[in-house]
Amino acid sequence: MTTAEFAVLSVLSLADGRLSAVEIQRAASLTGWSTRNALVQLMARGLVVRESDHGRWRISDRGRLAVAAKRRRFG
């Protein structure tokens, strides 16, 4: 998992709902390209889910487990 992917997952794990790519980008202090690339990679692995309403993203249960494991390992 890349640093950008972990940053995106961390932001989504702390969110109270769904966030847009721009909201994730700002909260994670990433570029637009890095954010979009991380979201696509995470979605391919089932760690995030794109909601159909207005391009919002949320973390999946699998994503929450991945964040928890990474935080224990590197936190």
mmCIF file of C-alpha atoms in Angstrom:
data_model
loop_
_atom_site.group_PDB
_atom_site.id
_atom_site.type_symbol
_atom_site.label_atom_id
_atom_site.label_comp_id
_atom_site.label_asym_id
_atom_site.label_seq_id
_atom_site.Cartn_x
_atom_site.Cartn_y
_atom_site.Cartn_z
ATOM 1 C CA MET A 1 0.000 0.000 0.000
ATOM 2 C CA THR A 2 1.354 3.405 -0.969
ATOM 3 C CA THR A 3 1.538 6.405 1.313
ATOM 4 C CA ALA A 4 -1.211 8.128 -0.684
ATOM 5 C CA GLU A 5 -3.469 5.069 -0.446
ATOM 6 C CA PHE A 6 -2.989 4.893 3.312
ATOM 7 C CA ALA A 7 -3.672 8.632 3.611
ATOM 8 C CA VAL A 8 -6.933 8.252 1.656
ATOM 9 C CA LEU A 9 -8.016 5.284 3.757
ATOM 10 C CA SER A 10 -7.173 7.127 6.961
ATOM 11 C CA VAL A 11 -9.244 10.150 5.946
ATOM 12 C CA LEU A 12 -12.191 7.962 4.985
ATOM 13 C CA SER A 13 -11.938 5.936 8.187
ATOM 14 C CA LEU A 14 -12.347 9.120 10.238
ATOM 15 C CA ALA A 15 -15.177 10.549 8.130
ATOM 16 C CA ASP A 16 -18.761 10.484 9.313
ATOM 17 C CA GLY A 17 -20.104 9.399 5.958
ATOM 18 C CA ARG A 18 -19.113 9.821 2.363
ATOM 19 C CA LEU A 19 -16.613 12.299 0.990
ATOM 20 C CA SER A 20 -15.931 13.660 -2.479
ATOM 21 C CA ALA A 21 -12.510 13.231 -4.068
ATOM 22 C CA VAL A 22 -11.814 16.937 -3.490
ATOM 23 C CA GLU A 23 -12.700 16.656 0.205
ATOM 24 C CA ILE A 24 -10.415 13.622 0.517
ATOM 25 C CA GLN A 25 -7.654 15.422 -1.382
ATOM 26 C CA ARG A 26 -7.762 18.420 0.948
ATOM 27 C CA ALA A 27 -7.969 16.380 4.148
ATOM 28 C CA ALA A 28 -5.098 14.112 3.084
ATOM 29 C CA SER A 29 -2.955 16.965 1.686
ATOM 30 C CA LEU A 30 -2.531 15.173 -1.641
ATOM 31 C CA THR A 31 -2.585 16.291 -5.252
ATOM 32 C CA GLY A 32 -5.680 15.646 -7.311
ATOM 33 C CA TRP A 33 -3.883 13.029 -9.388
ATOM 34 C CA SER A 34 -2.545 11.182 -6.338
ATOM 35 C CA THR A 35 -5.982 11.165 -4.748
ATOM 36 C CA ARG A 36 -7.779 9.870 -7.842
ATOM 37 C CA ASN A 37 -5.101 7.254 -8.475
ATOM 38 C CA ALA A 38 -5.237 6.056 -4.865
ATOM 39 C CA LEU A 39 -9.046 5.848 -4.978
ATOM 40 C CA VAL A 40 -8.975 3.746 -8.163
ATOM 41 C CA GLN A 41 -6.353 1.389 -6.725
ATOM 42 C CA LEU A 42 -8.208 1.044 -3.425
ATOM 43 C CA MET A 43 -11.507 0.432 -5.208
ATOM 44 C CA ALA A 44 -9.898 -2.328 -7.304
ATOM 45 C CA ARG A 45 -8.905 -4.067 -4.063
ATOM 46 C CA GLY A 46 -12.314 -3.604 -2.452
ATOM 47 C CA LEU A 47 -11.079 -1.205 0.229
ATOM 48 C CA VAL A 48 -13.264 1.742 -0.809
ATOM 49 C CA VAL A 49 -16.632 1.994 -2.515
ATOM 50 C CA ARG A 50 -17.802 4.705 -4.888
ATOM 51 C CA GLU A 51 -21.317 5.815 -4.094
ATOM 52 C CA SER A 52 -23.560 6.621 -7.034
ATOM 53 C CA ASP A 53 -24.688 9.978 -5.665
ATOM 54 C CA HIS A 54 -22.425 12.788 -6.813
ATOM 55 C CA GLY A 55 -19.153 10.845 -6.894
ATOM 56 C CA ARG A 56 -18.770 10.311 -3.183
ATOM 57 C CA TRP A 57 -16.548 7.668 -1.642
ATOM 58 C CA ARG A 58 -16.743 5.619 1.532
ATOM 59 C CA ILE A 59 -14.487 3.082 3.169
ATOM 60 C CA SER A 60 -15.548 -0.569 3.084
ATOM 61 C CA ASP A 61 -15.438 -2.951 6.031
ATOM 62 C CA ARG A 62 -12.377 -4.527 4.434
ATOM 63 C CA GLY A 63 -10.802 -1.066 4.204
ATOM 64 C CA ARG A 64 -11.405 -0.459 7.917
ATOM 65 C CA LEU A 65 -9.604 -3.703 8.711
ATOM 66 C CA ALA A 66 -6.681 -2.692 6.491
ATOM 67 C CA VAL A 67 -6.352 0.697 8.208
ATOM 68 C CA ALA A 68 -6.474 -0.884 11.644
ATOM 69 C CA ALA A 69 -3.774 -3.421 10.691
ATOM 70 C CA LYS A 70 -1.508 -0.748 9.187
ATOM 71 C CA ARG A 71 -1.909 1.559 12.181
ATOM 72 C CA ARG A 72 -0.976 -1.230 14.572
ATOM 73 C CA ARG A 73 2.024 -2.130 12.471
ATOM 74 C CA PHE A 74 3.327 1.376 11.753
ATOM 75 C CA GLY A 75 1.607 3.544 14.345
#
